[in-house]
Amino acid sequence: METIRLDGSFDRYEDLLSLILSSFAYMDGRIDPPSSAHALTVASLRQKAVDEIAFAVTTGRELLGCIFCKPEPDCLYIGKLAVAPKAQGGGVGRMLLAVAEETARTLALPALRLQTRIELAENHATFAAWGFVETGRTAHPGFTRPASIEMRKRL
């Protein structure tokens, strides 16, 4: 397995979109509102890779996972952390987290931040095992109840 940067030479955005949608599919019918992954397109992913710092884990030509990182004043925000269903439990997520931590340190940012949906208790447990702690809960626009948990990991 190899970690690559999604830079100007990356040209597999259709495959990347398929990876994200397949890895987020288990959320369908479980979370409300639905995942923002459904709003992604090849064009929006291409722009997201320009606007943010993105990486993928590959084996040969196969995409196994991805992560998008966005620098904020006091942390590196992690979004669209996705691991192909058949690769889950094989260390891909840890590889992606490691590259996010390295990126944060390079940018002199002291923490990672992410959001996960309240309904996805298995994600909370995974992120806690990776060193993240809950720091807040947020409601999506138009909702009165919290729908997401914010978590941080100090580096």
mmCIF file of C-alpha atoms in Angstrom, residues 44-135:
data_model
loop_
_atom_site.group_PDB
_atom_site.id
_atom_site.type_symbol
_atom_site.label_atom_id
_atom_site.label_comp_id
_atom_site.label_asym_id
_atom_site.label_seq_id
_atom_site.Cartn_x
_atom_site.Cartn_y
_atom_site.Cartn_z
ATOM 1 C CA SER A 44 -16.568 19.223 -7.164
ATOM 2 C CA LEU A 45 -14.049 16.586 -6.058
ATOM 3 C CA ARG A 46 -11.488 17.954 -8.499
ATOM 4 C CA GLN A 47 -12.031 21.444 -7.037
ATOM 5 C CA LYS A 48 -11.945 20.096 -3.468
ATOM 6 C CA ALA A 49 -8.518 18.582 -4.183
ATOM 7 C CA VAL A 50 -7.323 22.015 -5.355
ATOM 8 C CA ASP A 51 -8.813 23.868 -2.373
ATOM 9 C CA GLU A 52 -7.713 21.369 0.277
ATOM 10 C CA ILE A 53 -4.860 18.933 0.889
ATOM 11 C CA ALA A 54 -5.921 15.476 -0.244
ATOM 12 C CA PHE A 55 -4.338 12.045 -0.137
ATOM 13 C CA ALA A 56 -5.241 8.531 -1.210
ATOM 14 C CA VAL A 57 -4.007 5.088 -0.304
ATOM 15 C CA THR A 58 -3.491 2.846 -3.308
ATOM 16 C CA THR A 59 -2.338 -0.623 -4.117
ATOM 17 C CA GLY A 60 -1.352 -0.768 -7.736
ATOM 18 C CA ARG A 61 -4.120 1.069 -9.596
ATOM 19 C CA GLU A 62 -6.737 0.375 -6.922
ATOM 20 C CA LEU A 63 -7.898 3.209 -4.655
ATOM 21 C CA LEU A 64 -8.357 1.923 -1.109
ATOM 22 C CA GLY A 65 -9.006 5.150 0.774
ATOM 23 C CA CYS A 66 -8.833 8.925 0.794
ATOM 24 C CA ILE A 67 -8.754 11.900 3.115
ATOM 25 C CA PHE A 68 -9.247 15.623 2.571
ATOM 26 C CA CYS A 69 -7.546 18.050 4.968
ATOM 27 C CA LYS A 70 -8.309 21.734 5.368
ATOM 28 C CA PRO A 71 -6.056 23.988 7.438
ATOM 29 C CA GLU A 72 -7.885 26.109 10.022
ATOM 30 C CA PRO A 73 -6.327 28.652 12.404
ATOM 31 C CA ASP A 74 -5.847 26.174 15.275
ATOM 32 C CA CYS A 75 -6.143 22.727 13.662
ATOM 33 C CA LEU A 76 -6.301 20.654 10.511
ATOM 34 C CA TYR A 77 -9.889 19.732 9.639
ATOM 35 C CA ILE A 78 -10.327 16.198 8.307
ATOM 36 C CA GLY A 79 -13.176 15.550 5.917
ATOM 37 C CA LYS A 80 -14.298 12.780 3.602
ATOM 38 C CA LEU A 81 -12.128 10.175 5.281
ATOM 39 C CA ALA A 82 -13.174 7.141 3.261
ATOM 40 C CA VAL A 83 -11.959 3.546 3.188
ATOM 41 C CA ALA A 84 -13.208 1.047 0.607
ATOM 42 C CA PRO A 85 -15.498 -1.480 2.317
ATOM 43 C CA LYS A 86 -13.283 -4.429 1.359
ATOM 44 C CA ALA A 87 -10.210 -2.663 2.799
ATOM 45 C CA GLN A 88 -11.734 -1.688 6.158
ATOM 46 C CA GLY A 89 -9.844 -3.056 9.131
ATOM 47 C CA GLY A 90 -6.640 -3.376 7.119
ATOM 48 C CA GLY A 91 -4.808 -0.254 8.293
ATOM 49 C CA VAL A 92 -5.848 2.117 5.496
ATOM 50 C CA GLY A 93 -7.597 4.500 7.888
ATOM 51 C CA ARG A 94 -4.534 4.597 10.130
ATOM 52 C CA MET A 95 -2.317 5.352 7.120
ATOM 53 C CA LEU A 96 -4.584 8.250 6.175
ATOM 54 C CA LEU A 97 -4.638 9.550 9.739
ATOM 55 C CA ALA A 98 -0.835 9.364 9.868
ATOM 56 C CA VAL A 99 -0.477 11.505 6.742
ATOM 57 C CA ALA A 100 -2.988 14.001 8.184
ATOM 58 C CA GLU A 101 -0.945 14.196 11.403
ATOM 59 C CA GLU A 102 2.251 14.706 9.401
ATOM 60 C CA THR A 103 0.550 17.460 7.382
ATOM 61 C CA ALA A 104 -0.662 19.199 10.538
ATOM 62 C CA ARG A 105 2.828 19.105 12.050
ATOM 63 C CA THR A 106 4.343 20.478 8.832
ATOM 64 C CA LEU A 107 1.840 23.346 9.003
ATOM 65 C CA ALA A 108 2.585 23.848 12.735
ATOM 66 C CA LEU A 109 -1.026 23.031 13.650
ATOM 67 C CA PRO A 110 -1.433 21.456 17.100
ATOM 68 C CA ALA A 111 -4.528 19.331 16.489
ATOM 69 C CA LEU A 112 -6.759 17.450 14.077
ATOM 70 C CA ARG A 113 -10.520 18.078 14.002
ATOM 71 C CA LEU A 114 -13.337 16.087 12.452
ATOM 72 C CA GLN A 115 -17.073 15.657 12.610
ATOM 73 C CA THR A 116 -19.000 12.409 12.719
ATOM 74 C CA ARG A 117 -22.715 11.804 12.808
ATOM 75 C CA ILE A 118 -24.384 11.127 16.143
ATOM 76 C CA GLU A 119 -26.012 7.939 14.853
ATOM 77 C CA LEU A 120 -22.680 6.322 13.899
ATOM 78 C CA ALA A 121 -21.506 4.998 17.275
ATOM 79 C CA GLU A 122 -18.992 2.678 15.606
ATOM 80 C CA ASN A 123 -17.236 5.716 14.116
ATOM 81 C CA HIS A 124 -17.104 7.408 17.533
ATOM 82 C CA ALA A 125 -15.407 4.311 18.951
ATOM 83 C CA THR A 126 -12.879 4.119 16.097
ATOM 84 C CA PHE A 127 -11.973 7.795 16.365
ATOM 85 C CA ALA A 128 -11.668 7.532 20.157
ATOM 86 C CA ALA A 129 -9.317 4.561 19.720
ATOM 87 C CA TRP A 130 -7.259 6.763 17.380
ATOM 88 C CA GLY A 131 -6.935 9.422 20.107
ATOM 89 C CA PHE A 132 -9.837 11.764 19.303
ATOM 90 C CA VAL A 133 -12.076 13.173 22.045
ATOM 91 C CA GLU A 134 -15.513 14.726 21.739
ATOM 92 C CA THR A 135 -15.434 18.514 21.957
#
